[in-house]
Coordinates of C-alpha atoms and ligand atoms in Angstrom, one line a residue:
M89 CA -21.1 -21.9 23.8
T90 CA -21.9 -18.4 22.5
V91 CA -19.1 -16.0 21.3
N92 CA -18.2 -12.4 21.7
V93 CA -17.2 -10.3 18.8
V94 CA -14.6 -7.6 18.8
W95 CA -15.5 -5.3 15.9
F96 CA -12.3 -3.4 14.9
K97 CA -13.0 -0.1 13.1
R98 CA -10.4 2.6 13.0
D99 CA -8.5 1.1 15.9
L100 CA -6.2 -1.5 14.2
R101 CA -3.9 -2.2 17.2
L102 CA -3.4 -4.4 20.2
A103 CA -2.1 -1.8 22.7
D104 CA -4.4 0.6 24.6
H105 CA -7.5 -1.2 23.1
E106 CA -10.0 -1.5 25.9
P107 CA -12.7 -3.4 23.9
L108 CA -10.1 -6.0 22.9
S109 CA -8.6 -6.3 26.4
D110 CA -12.0 -6.6 28.0
A111 CA -13.1 -9.3 25.5
A112 CA -9.8 -11.2 26.0
G113 CA -10.6 -11.4 29.7
E114 CA -14.0 -13.1 29.2
I115 CA -14.7 -16.9 29.3
E116 CA -16.4 -17.0 25.9
P117 CA -14.2 -17.3 22.8
T118 CA -14.0 -14.2 20.6
I119 CA -14.3 -13.5 17.0
L120 CA -12.1 -10.6 15.9
L121 CA -13.7 -8.9 13.0
Y122 CA -12.7 -6.2 10.6
V123 CA -15.3 -5.2 7.9
I124 CA -14.8 -3.2 4.8
E125 CA -18.3 -2.1 4.1
P126 CA -19.6 -1.6 0.5
V127 CA -21.5 1.5 1.6
R128 CA -18.2 3.1 2.6
L129 CA -16.6 2.3 -0.7
N130 CA -19.4 4.3 -2.4
Q131 CA -18.9 7.5 -0.3
P132 CA -17.5 10.5 -2.2
D133 CA -14.7 11.0 0.4
T134 CA -13.4 7.4 0.2
D135 CA -10.5 6.7 -2.0
P136 CA -9.1 3.3 -2.9
T137 CA -5.8 4.5 -1.5
H138 CA -7.4 4.7 2.0
I139 CA -8.7 1.1 1.7
A140 CA -5.3 -0.2 0.5
W141 CA -3.6 1.4 3.5
E142 CA -6.2 0.1 6.0
L143 CA -6.1 -3.4 4.5
D144 CA -2.3 -3.4 4.9
C145 CA -2.7 -2.2 8.5
A146 CA -5.4 -4.9 9.2
N147 CA -3.1 -7.6 7.8
E148 CA -0.3 -6.4 10.1
L149 CA -2.8 -6.6 13.0
D150 CA -3.7 -10.1 11.9
K151 CA 0.0 -11.1 12.1
S152 CA 0.3 -9.7 15.7
L153 CA -2.9 -11.4 16.8
R154 CA -1.7 -14.8 15.5
K155 CA 1.3 -14.5 17.9
I156 CA -1.2 -14.5 20.9
G157 CA -3.5 -17.2 19.6
G158 CA -5.9 -15.2 17.6
S159 CA -6.6 -14.1 14.0
L160 CA -8.4 -11.3 12.4
R161 CA -11.4 -12.1 10.2
I162 CA -11.2 -9.5 7.4
V163 CA -14.4 -9.4 5.3
H164 CA -15.9 -7.3 2.6
S165 CA -19.6 -7.1 3.6
N166 CA -22.4 -5.2 5.1
I167 CA -21.8 -5.3 8.8
I168 CA -25.3 -6.4 9.7
D169 CA -25.1 -9.4 7.2
C170 CA -21.8 -10.3 8.8
L171 CA -23.2 -10.2 12.3
K172 CA -26.2 -12.1 11.3
Q173 CA -24.0 -14.9 9.9
I174 CA -21.9 -15.1 13.0
H175 CA -25.0 -15.1 15.2
R176 CA -26.5 -17.9 13.1
E177 CA -23.3 -20.0 13.4
H178 CA -22.4 -19.4 17.0
G179 CA -24.8 -17.1 18.8
I180 CA -23.3 -13.7 19.8
N181 CA -23.3 -12.8 23.4
S182 CA -21.7 -9.3 23.2
I183 CA -20.1 -7.1 20.6
Y184 CA -17.1 -5.0 21.8
S185 CA -16.1 -2.0 19.8
H186 CA -14.9 1.6 20.0
Q187 CA -17.3 4.4 19.2
E188 CA -16.8 5.9 15.8
T189 CA -17.0 9.6 14.9
G190 CA -17.6 9.7 11.2
T191 CA -19.9 11.2 8.6
T192 CA -23.5 10.5 8.1
W193 CA -23.1 7.0 6.6
S194 CA -21.3 5.6 9.7
Y195 CA -23.7 7.4 12.1
E196 CA -26.6 5.7 10.3
R197 CA -24.8 2.4 10.1
D198 CA -24.3 2.5 13.9
R199 CA -28.0 3.2 14.5
A200 CA -28.9 0.2 12.3
V201 CA -26.4 -2.0 14.3
K202 CA -27.9 -0.8 17.6
K203 CA -31.4 -1.7 16.4
W204 CA -30.3 -5.1 15.3
C205 CA -28.6 -5.7 18.6
E206 CA -31.7 -4.7 20.5
R207 CA -33.9 -7.0 18.4
E208 CA -31.5 -9.9 18.7
K209 CA -30.8 -9.3 22.4
V210 CA -27.1 -8.9 21.8
S211 CA -25.3 -6.5 24.0
W212 CA -23.1 -3.9 22.3
R213 CA -20.4 -2.5 24.5
E214 CA -19.1 0.7 22.9
Y215 CA -16.0 2.4 24.3
P216 CA -14.9 6.0 23.9
V217 CA -12.0 6.8 21.4
N218 CA -9.0 9.0 22.4
G219 CA -10.3 12.3 23.9
V220 CA -13.7 12.4 22.1
V221 CA -16.6 12.6 24.5
R222 CA -20.0 11.4 23.4
G223 CA -23.3 13.1 24.4
L224 CA -22.0 16.6 25.1
K225 CA -24.1 19.5 23.9
D226 CA -21.4 22.2 24.2
R227 CA -17.7 22.5 25.2
D228 CA -18.0 23.5 28.8
L229 CA -17.0 20.2 30.2
W230 CA -15.0 18.7 27.3
K231 CA -11.5 19.8 28.2
G232 CA -11.6 18.5 31.8
L233 CA -13.1 15.2 30.7
R234 CA -10.5 14.8 27.9
D235 CA -7.6 15.6 30.1
K236 CA -8.8 13.2 32.8
R237 CA -8.9 10.4 30.3
M238 CA -5.4 11.3 29.0
R239 CA -3.9 11.2 32.5
T240 CA -4.7 7.5 32.9
S241 CA -2.1 5.0 31.7
P242 CA -2.5 3.3 28.3
I243 CA -3.8 -0.3 28.6
S244 CA -1.3 -3.1 28.0
P245 CA -1.9 -5.4 25.0
P246 CA -3.5 -8.8 25.8
T247 CA -1.0 -11.6 26.0
R248 CA -3.5 -14.3 25.0
I249 CA -6.8 -14.4 23.2
N250 CA -9.1 -17.3 22.6
T251 CA -10.7 -17.1 19.2
V252 CA -13.0 -19.3 17.3
G253 CA -14.3 -19.7 13.8
N254 CA -13.1 -20.9 10.4
E255 CA -10.5 -19.0 8.4
V256 CA -12.3 -16.9 5.7
V257 CA -10.9 -15.9 2.4
K258 CA -9.6 -12.4 2.8
P259 CA -10.8 -9.7 0.4
T260 CA -8.1 -8.1 -1.9
L261 CA -8.1 -4.8 -3.6
S262 CA -8.8 -6.5 -6.9
S263 CA -11.6 -8.7 -5.5
M264 CA -13.2 -5.4 -4.3
G265 CA -12.6 -3.8 -7.7
L266 CA -10.3 -1.1 -6.3
T267 CA -7.3 0.5 -8.0
P268 CA -5.5 2.8 -5.6
R269 CA -3.1 5.4 -6.8
K270 CA 0.5 4.4 -6.2
L271 CA 2.0 6.7 -3.6
S272 CA 5.7 7.5 -3.4
H273 CA 7.2 7.3 0.1
R274 CA 4.2 5.6 1.6
P275 CA 4.9 4.8 5.2
P276 CA 5.1 1.1 6.4
P277 CA 1.7 -0.1 7.7
G278 CA 0.7 -1.3 11.2
E279 CA 1.2 -0.8 14.9
D280 CA 4.9 -1.7 15.1
A281 CA 5.7 0.8 12.3
A282 CA 3.6 3.4 14.2
L283 CA 5.6 2.9 17.3
D284 CA 8.9 3.0 15.4
T285 CA 7.8 6.3 13.8
L286 CA 6.9 7.8 17.2
Q287 CA 10.2 6.6 18.7
S288 CA 12.3 8.1 15.9
F289 CA 10.4 11.4 16.3
L290 CA 11.0 11.4 20.1
A291 CA 14.6 10.3 19.8
S292 CA 15.8 12.6 17.1
R293 CA 13.5 14.0 14.3
G294 CA 11.4 16.0 16.8
E295 CA 14.0 18.2 18.3
L296 CA 13.4 21.0 15.8
Y297 CA 9.8 20.2 15.3
R298 CA 8.5 23.6 16.5
W299 CA 10.8 25.6 14.2
R300 CA 10.6 23.3 11.1
M301 CA 6.9 22.2 11.0
S302 CA 5.8 25.0 8.6
S303 CA 8.3 24.6 5.8
P304 CA 7.3 21.8 3.4
N305 CA 10.9 21.1 2.7
Q306 CA 11.7 20.3 6.3
A307 CA 8.3 19.3 7.8
S308 CA 8.3 15.9 6.1
H309 CA 11.3 15.0 8.3
H310 CA 10.7 17.0 11.5
C311 CA 7.0 16.5 11.9
S312 CA 5.9 13.3 13.6
R313 CA 4.3 11.8 10.5
L314 CA 1.9 9.9 12.8
S315 CA -1.3 11.0 11.1
P316 CA -1.9 8.0 8.9
Y317 CA -1.4 5.8 12.0
F318 CA -3.8 7.8 14.1
S319 CA -6.5 7.7 11.4
T320 CA -6.4 3.9 11.2
G321 CA -5.9 3.7 15.0
C322 CA -2.6 1.8 14.8
L323 CA -1.6 4.1 17.7
S324 CA -3.8 5.7 20.4
I325 CA -3.4 9.4 21.3
R326 CA -2.9 8.3 24.9
T327 CA 0.1 6.1 24.1
A328 CA 1.7 8.9 22.1
L329 CA 1.1 11.3 25.0
S330 CA 2.4 9.0 27.6
M331 CA 5.6 8.2 25.6
T332 CA 6.1 11.9 25.0
N333 CA 5.8 12.6 28.8
Q334 CA 8.3 9.9 29.5
R335 CA 10.7 11.4 27.0
K336 CA 10.2 14.8 28.5
A337 CA 11.0 13.5 32.0
K338 CA 14.3 12.2 30.7
I339 CA 15.2 15.4 28.9
R340 CA 14.4 17.4 32.0
E341 CA 16.8 15.2 34.0
A342 CA 19.5 15.6 31.4
E343 CA 19.0 19.4 31.3
I344 CA 19.5 19.6 35.0
T345 CA 22.6 17.4 35.0
E346 CA 24.2 19.1 32.0
K347 CA 23.0 22.6 33.2
R348 CA 21.8 23.6 29.7
K349 CA 18.5 23.9 28.0
S350 CA 17.8 22.1 24.7
N351 CA 15.1 22.7 22.0
W352 CA 13.4 19.6 23.0
M353 CA 10.9 20.8 25.7
K354 CA 9.4 23.5 23.5
S355 CA 9.1 21.1 20.5
L356 CA 7.5 18.4 22.5
S357 CA 5.1 20.8 24.2
S358 CA 4.0 22.0 20.7
F359 CA 3.6 18.4 19.7
Q360 CA 1.4 17.7 22.7
S361 CA -0.8 20.7 21.8
R362 CA -1.4 19.2 18.4
L363 CA -2.4 15.9 20.0
A364 CA -5.0 17.9 22.0
W365 CA -6.1 19.5 18.7
H366 CA -6.6 16.1 17.3
C367 CA -9.4 15.4 19.8
H368 CA -10.7 19.0 19.9
F369 CA -11.4 18.9 16.1
I370 CA -12.9 15.4 16.1
Q371 CA -15.2 16.5 18.9
K372 CA -16.7 19.1 16.6
L373 CA -17.9 16.3 14.1
E374 CA -19.0 14.2 17.1
Q375 CA -21.4 17.1 18.1
E376 CA -22.4 17.9 14.5
P377 CA -22.2 14.9 12.2
T378 CA -23.2 16.8 9.1
L379 CA -20.1 18.9 8.8
D380 CA -19.1 17.2 5.5
Y381 CA -22.0 18.8 3.7
L382 CA -23.5 21.5 5.9
A383 CA -21.3 24.4 7.1
M384 CA -21.1 24.9 10.8
N385 CA -22.5 28.4 10.2
E386 CA -25.1 28.0 7.4
E387 CA -26.2 31.6 7.6
L388 CA -22.7 32.8 6.8
D389 CA -22.1 30.1 4.2
S390 CA -25.4 31.0 2.3
R391 CA -24.1 34.6 2.0
M392 CA -20.9 33.4 0.3
V393 CA -22.1 32.0 -2.9
R394 CA -19.1 30.2 -4.3
E395 CA -19.4 28.9 -7.8
Y396 CA -17.8 25.8 -9.2
D397 CA -15.7 26.5 -12.3
K398 CA -14.5 23.3 -13.9
K399 CA -11.4 24.8 -15.5
I400 CA -10.3 26.7 -12.4
F401 CA -11.1 23.8 -10.1
S402 CA -9.1 21.4 -12.2
A403 CA -6.1 23.7 -12.3
W404 CA -6.2 23.9 -8.5
A405 CA -6.8 20.1 -8.0
T406 CA -4.0 19.0 -10.2
G407 CA -1.4 21.6 -9.3
N408 CA -1.5 23.5 -12.5
T409 CA -2.4 27.0 -11.3
G410 CA 0.8 28.6 -12.7
W411 CA 1.9 29.6 -9.1
P412 CA 5.0 27.4 -8.6
F413 CA 4.9 27.1 -4.8
F414 CA 1.2 26.2 -4.7
D415 CA 1.6 23.7 -7.6
A416 CA 4.6 22.1 -5.9
C417 CA 2.6 21.6 -2.7
M418 CA -0.3 20.1 -4.5
R419 CA 1.9 17.8 -6.5
Q420 CA 3.7 16.6 -3.4
L421 CA 0.3 15.8 -1.9
I422 CA -0.9 14.0 -5.0
S423 CA 2.3 12.0 -5.1
T424 CA 2.8 11.1 -1.4
G425 CA -0.6 11.5 0.2
W426 CA 0.8 13.9 2.8
I427 CA 1.7 17.6 3.2
N428 CA 2.2 19.6 6.4
F429 CA -0.4 21.6 8.2
R430 CA 0.5 25.1 7.0
M431 CA 0.5 24.0 3.3
R432 CA -2.9 22.2 3.8
A433 CA -4.3 25.5 5.1
M434 CA -2.8 27.4 2.2
I435 CA -4.2 24.9 -0.4
M436 CA -7.7 25.2 1.1
S437 CA -7.6 28.9 1.5
V438 CA -6.5 29.4 -2.1
S439 CA -9.5 27.4 -3.3
S440 CA -11.9 29.2 -1.0
Y441 CA -10.8 32.8 -1.2
T442 CA -8.5 33.3 -4.2
L443 CA -10.4 31.0 -6.5
W444 CA -13.8 31.3 -4.8
Q445 CA -14.6 27.6 -5.2
P446 CA -17.2 25.7 -3.1
W447 CA -15.6 24.3 0.0
R448 CA -17.3 20.9 -0.3
D449 CA -15.8 20.1 -3.7
S450 CA -12.3 21.1 -2.5
G451 CA -12.8 19.3 0.8
L452 CA -13.8 16.1 -1.0
H453 CA -10.9 16.3 -3.3
L454 CA -8.4 16.8 -0.5
A455 CA -10.1 14.0 1.6
R456 CA -9.4 11.6 -1.2
L457 CA -5.8 12.7 -1.6
F458 CA -4.9 12.6 2.1
L459 CA -3.6 9.1 3.2
D460 CA -4.4 10.3 6.8
Y461 CA -8.0 11.3 6.0
E462 CA -9.7 11.8 9.4
P463 CA -13.3 13.1 8.9
G464 CA -13.5 15.0 12.2
I465 CA -10.2 16.9 11.7
H466 CA -10.7 17.3 8.0
W467 CA -14.2 18.8 7.8
S468 CA -13.6 21.1 10.8
Q469 CA -10.4 22.4 9.2
V470 CA -12.1 22.8 5.8
G471 CA -14.7 24.9 7.5
M472 CA -12.1 27.0 9.3
Q473 CA -9.9 27.6 6.3
S474 CA -12.8 28.5 4.1
G475 CA -14.3 31.0 6.6
T476 CA -17.6 29.2 7.1
T477 CA -17.5 28.9 10.9
G478 CA -17.8 32.6 11.7
I479 CA -15.7 32.0 14.9
N480 CA -12.2 31.9 13.3
S481 CA -10.2 34.7 11.8
I482 CA -10.2 34.9 8.0
R483 CA -6.9 33.4 6.9
A484 CA -6.2 34.0 3.2
Y485 CA -2.7 32.8 2.4
S486 CA -0.6 34.6 -0.1
V487 CA 1.2 32.0 -2.2
L488 CA 4.1 34.3 -2.9
K489 CA 4.6 35.1 0.7
Q490 CA 4.5 31.5 1.8
G491 CA 6.9 30.6 -1.0
L492 CA 9.4 33.3 -0.1
D493 CA 9.1 32.4 3.6
H494 CA 9.4 28.7 3.3
D495 CA 11.2 28.0 0.1
P496 CA 13.3 31.2 -0.8
E497 CA 15.7 29.4 -3.1
G498 CA 12.9 27.4 -4.8
E499 CA 14.4 24.0 -3.9
F500 CA 11.1 22.5 -3.0
I501 CA 9.5 23.9 -6.2
K502 CA 12.2 22.3 -8.3
T503 CA 11.8 19.0 -6.6
W504 CA 8.1 18.7 -7.6
I505 CA 8.0 20.7 -10.9
P506 CA 10.7 19.3 -13.2
S507 CA 9.9 21.9 -15.9
L508 CA 11.0 24.7 -13.6
R509 CA 14.4 23.1 -12.7
Q510 CA 16.5 25.4 -14.8
V511 CA 14.6 28.6 -14.0
P512 CA 16.9 31.2 -12.2
T513 CA 16.2 31.7 -8.5
E514 CA 15.1 35.4 -9.1
F515 CA 12.1 34.1 -11.2
I516 CA 11.3 30.8 -9.5
H517 CA 8.3 32.2 -7.6
E518 CA 7.0 34.3 -10.5
P519 CA 8.2 32.6 -13.7
W520 CA 5.7 34.5 -15.9
K521 CA 7.9 37.5 -15.3
M522 CA 10.9 35.9 -17.0
P523 CA 11.8 37.6 -20.3
L524 CA 11.1 35.5 -23.3
S525 CA 14.8 35.2 -24.1
I526 CA 15.5 33.6 -20.7
Q527 CA 12.4 31.3 -21.0
K528 CA 14.0 30.1 -24.3
D529 CA 17.4 29.8 -22.8
V530 CA 16.2 27.6 -19.8
G531 CA 13.8 25.6 -22.0
C532 CA 10.7 26.6 -20.1
L533 CA 8.1 28.6 -22.1
I534 CA 5.4 29.9 -19.9
G535 CA 2.0 28.8 -21.1
D536 CA 3.6 25.9 -22.9
D537 CA 6.0 24.0 -20.6
Y538 CA 4.5 25.5 -17.4
P539 CA 1.1 27.2 -17.2
S540 CA 0.5 30.9 -17.0
P541 CA -1.2 32.0 -13.7
I542 CA -4.8 31.0 -13.8
V543 CA -5.9 34.4 -12.3
D544 CA -4.0 37.3 -10.8
E545 CA -3.3 35.9 -7.3
S546 CA -3.2 39.1 -5.3
S547 CA -6.3 40.9 -6.6
S548 CA -8.4 37.7 -6.7
R549 CA -7.4 36.9 -3.1
K550 CA -8.3 40.3 -1.9
A551 CA -11.6 40.2 -3.7
G552 CA -12.4 36.8 -2.0
V553 CA -11.5 38.3 1.4
A554 CA -13.7 41.3 0.8
K555 CA -16.7 39.1 -0.1
A556 CA -16.1 36.9 3.0
Y557 CA -16.0 40.1 5.2
S558 CA -19.2 41.4 3.7
A559 CA -21.0 38.1 4.4
R560 CA -19.7 38.2 8.0
R561 CA -21.1 41.6 8.6
S562 CA -24.8 40.6 8.4
Q563 CA -26.7 40.5 11.6
E564 CA -27.9 36.9 10.9
S565 CA -24.4 35.7 10.4
R566 CA -23.3 37.3 13.6
E567 CA -26.1 35.7 15.5
A568 CA -25.3 32.3 14.0
S569 CA -21.6 32.8 14.9
K570 CA -22.6 33.2 18.6
R571 CA -24.5 29.9 18.4
V572 CA -21.5 28.2 16.8
Y573 CA -19.2 29.5 19.4
S574 CA -21.4 28.4 22.3
K575 CA -21.5 24.8 20.8
H576 CA -18.0 24.4 19.4
G577 CA -15.7 27.2 20.6
S578 CA -12.6 26.3 22.6
R579 CA -13.1 27.3 26.3
K580 CA -9.4 27.6 27.2
R581 CA -9.2 31.4 27.5
R582 CA -12.6 32.0 28.9
A583 CA -11.4 33.6 32.0
R584 CA -9.4 36.4 30.4
K585 CA -11.9 39.2 30.1
N586 CA -11.8 41.8 27.3
R587 CA -9.6 39.8 25.0
P588 CA -10.9 38.3 21.8
K589 CA -11.0 34.6 22.2
P590 CA -8.7 32.9 19.7
E591 CA -11.6 31.4 17.7
Q592 CA -13.6 34.6 17.7
S593 CA -11.0 37.0 16.4
T594 CA -12.3 38.9 13.4
Q595 CA -9.0 40.3 12.2
T596 CA -7.4 39.2 9.0
K597 CA -3.8 38.2 9.6
L598 CA -1.2 38.5 6.9
F599 CA -0.3 35.0 5.8
Ligands
LIG145 C1 -7.7 21.7 5.3 C2 -7.0 20.7 6.3 C3 -7.4 19.4 6.3 C4 -6.8 18.5 7.2 N1 -7.2 17.2 7.2 C5 -6.6 16.3 8.0 C6 -7.0 15.0 8.0 O1 -7.8 14.5 7.2 N2 -6.4 14.1 8.9 C7 -5.4 14.6 9.8 O2 -4.9 13.8 10.5 N3 -5.1 15.9 9.8 C8 -5.6 16.8 9.0 N4 -5.3 18.1 9.0 C9 -4.4 18.6 10.2 C10 -2.9 18.5 10.0 O3 -2.5 19.1 8.8 C11 -2.3 17.1 10.0 O4 -2.8 16.4 11.1 C12 -0.8 17.0 10.0 O5 -0.3 17.8 9.0 C13 -0.4 15.6 10.0 O6 1.0 15.5 10.0 P1 1.8 14.9 11.3 O7 1.2 13.7 11.8 O8 3.3 14.9 10.9 O9 1.5 16.1 12.3 P2 2.3 16.6 13.6 O10 2.5 18.1 13.4 O11 3.4 15.8 14.0 O12 1.1 16.5 14.7 C14 0.9 15.3 15.4 C15 -0.6 14.9 15.4 O13 -1.4 16.0 15.9 C16 -2.6 16.1 15.2 N5 -2.7 17.4 14.5 C17 -1.6 18.2 14.1 N6 -2.1 19.3 13.6 C18 -3.4 19.3 13.7 C19 -4.4 20.2 13.4 N7 -4.2 21.4 12.9 N8 -5.7 19.9 13.7 C20 -6.0 18.7 14.3 N9 -5.1 17.8 14.6 C21 -3.8 18.1 14.3 C22 -2.6 15.0 14.1 O14 -3.3 13.9 14.7 C23 -1.1 14.8 14.0 O15 -0.9 13.5 13.4 C24 -5.8 19.0 8.1 C25 -5.5 20.3 8.1 C26 -6.1 21.2 7.2 C27 -5.6 22.6 7.1

């Protein structure tokens, strides 16, 4: 008897997994496959830390599958070699998988798999992922299609699966020659942990989400922290939305009974908007799979000639710029693999405007640091925060303003930069202004125990912004921005005439 193959990619879960449910309902036995592809390990945006996390999530999935009669075949191989071997041993009837929105290597890999399937007369049933819609040329229909998909109920996990095939020796990090960096506070892997994290957010952590998400001190507790689970697919966006809707219904009831409003509804609505952004940003890469190396607006990008400077880039990349709040954010990210949205935006804008470094280098560095690296969100955000789309306002963050707004007493700074722990609060954001006598008293000599500022932050930022504006003014850039908007721009406020659309605003905001 032939077999079916469920090819797990970034969807390491049982619940709301249509390819798995459909395959489980077939008569043929199934081989459940998860492949770590050598070509991926060689990509510049891949970090061993990503693979370590995914492998742990895959092992958790294997444990869950064993409870329903299955097991996950985890292999380190080229996917086509792997399929060929299964086809030789059993004969493959159909392959079931989710579509994948990735960078060029996965796009080309999928084309090769498609060709192989056609040649071998194997059917490949690909299913859409979350709210990403394949085959769209622009955004006119996207929102309606995404919302329709999200309104349907998540699919229950299968209760039984009939698998076949011998156990294979699982690859390990050392067998693949990988040494991941050791993260502090790494979340527990797998689908159960993802659900626990969502539940703790909905039960308590999320109440002040809307008001606490921007401060790096508080965001780590009040944000959902679901991103690493979404990026490995331990949880679907639809499951998260549906559980949030259930929670909202309960809160609404309680508010009516108790005749008082809580913070919950506003926070959960903000959270649901972010879940929509998740799909909105990945859709951009789906429609333009070259975003990791070609700017969305190439005309504009070619007019902003950013030059790589090894010393400056390294100070930025390691959190040694001499600006305490920035360095603390970068050091938290290096240590934990996570930082909140606002600080990610600041980190990227400092590289692109203040330090005028090429966005691809900074984007690759951050991709490797983020445990939750998700190509579609990442490269779209890198483009937005470096001003290379032409349809988003220029956002150049002042490190000092962000520090004073979100860490006025310098507690966050002191957590991540031990050499500044004794610095008095009045100097914590600008320690280079400390008189030498105080530097000696507190045991922190600037330029020795902690770096002097790499450049003057304020004037360098303003110079970067001026160059970005000058590039935007050219006729060619403007024409290109119109094309970018028509392909990628959000359509939600289309009907409101005479108002700049959110992604088209040309004003600089003070951040
Ligand atoms: C330069 C830059 C790069 C980024 N790269 C990534 C990345 O590689 N992977 C990633 O998951 N997020 C990325 N983000 C978006 C955002 O910072 C993270 O999703 C968020 O901080 C994750 O924490 P959380 O799960 O607690 O988020 P929450 O605030 O609890 O939000 C819930 C979920 O909504 C989605 N979401 C939240 N904010 C955004 C956003 N601005 N855009 C799109 N989706 C969003 C995420 O899936 C997130 O897990 C990036 C942002 C910037 C500025």
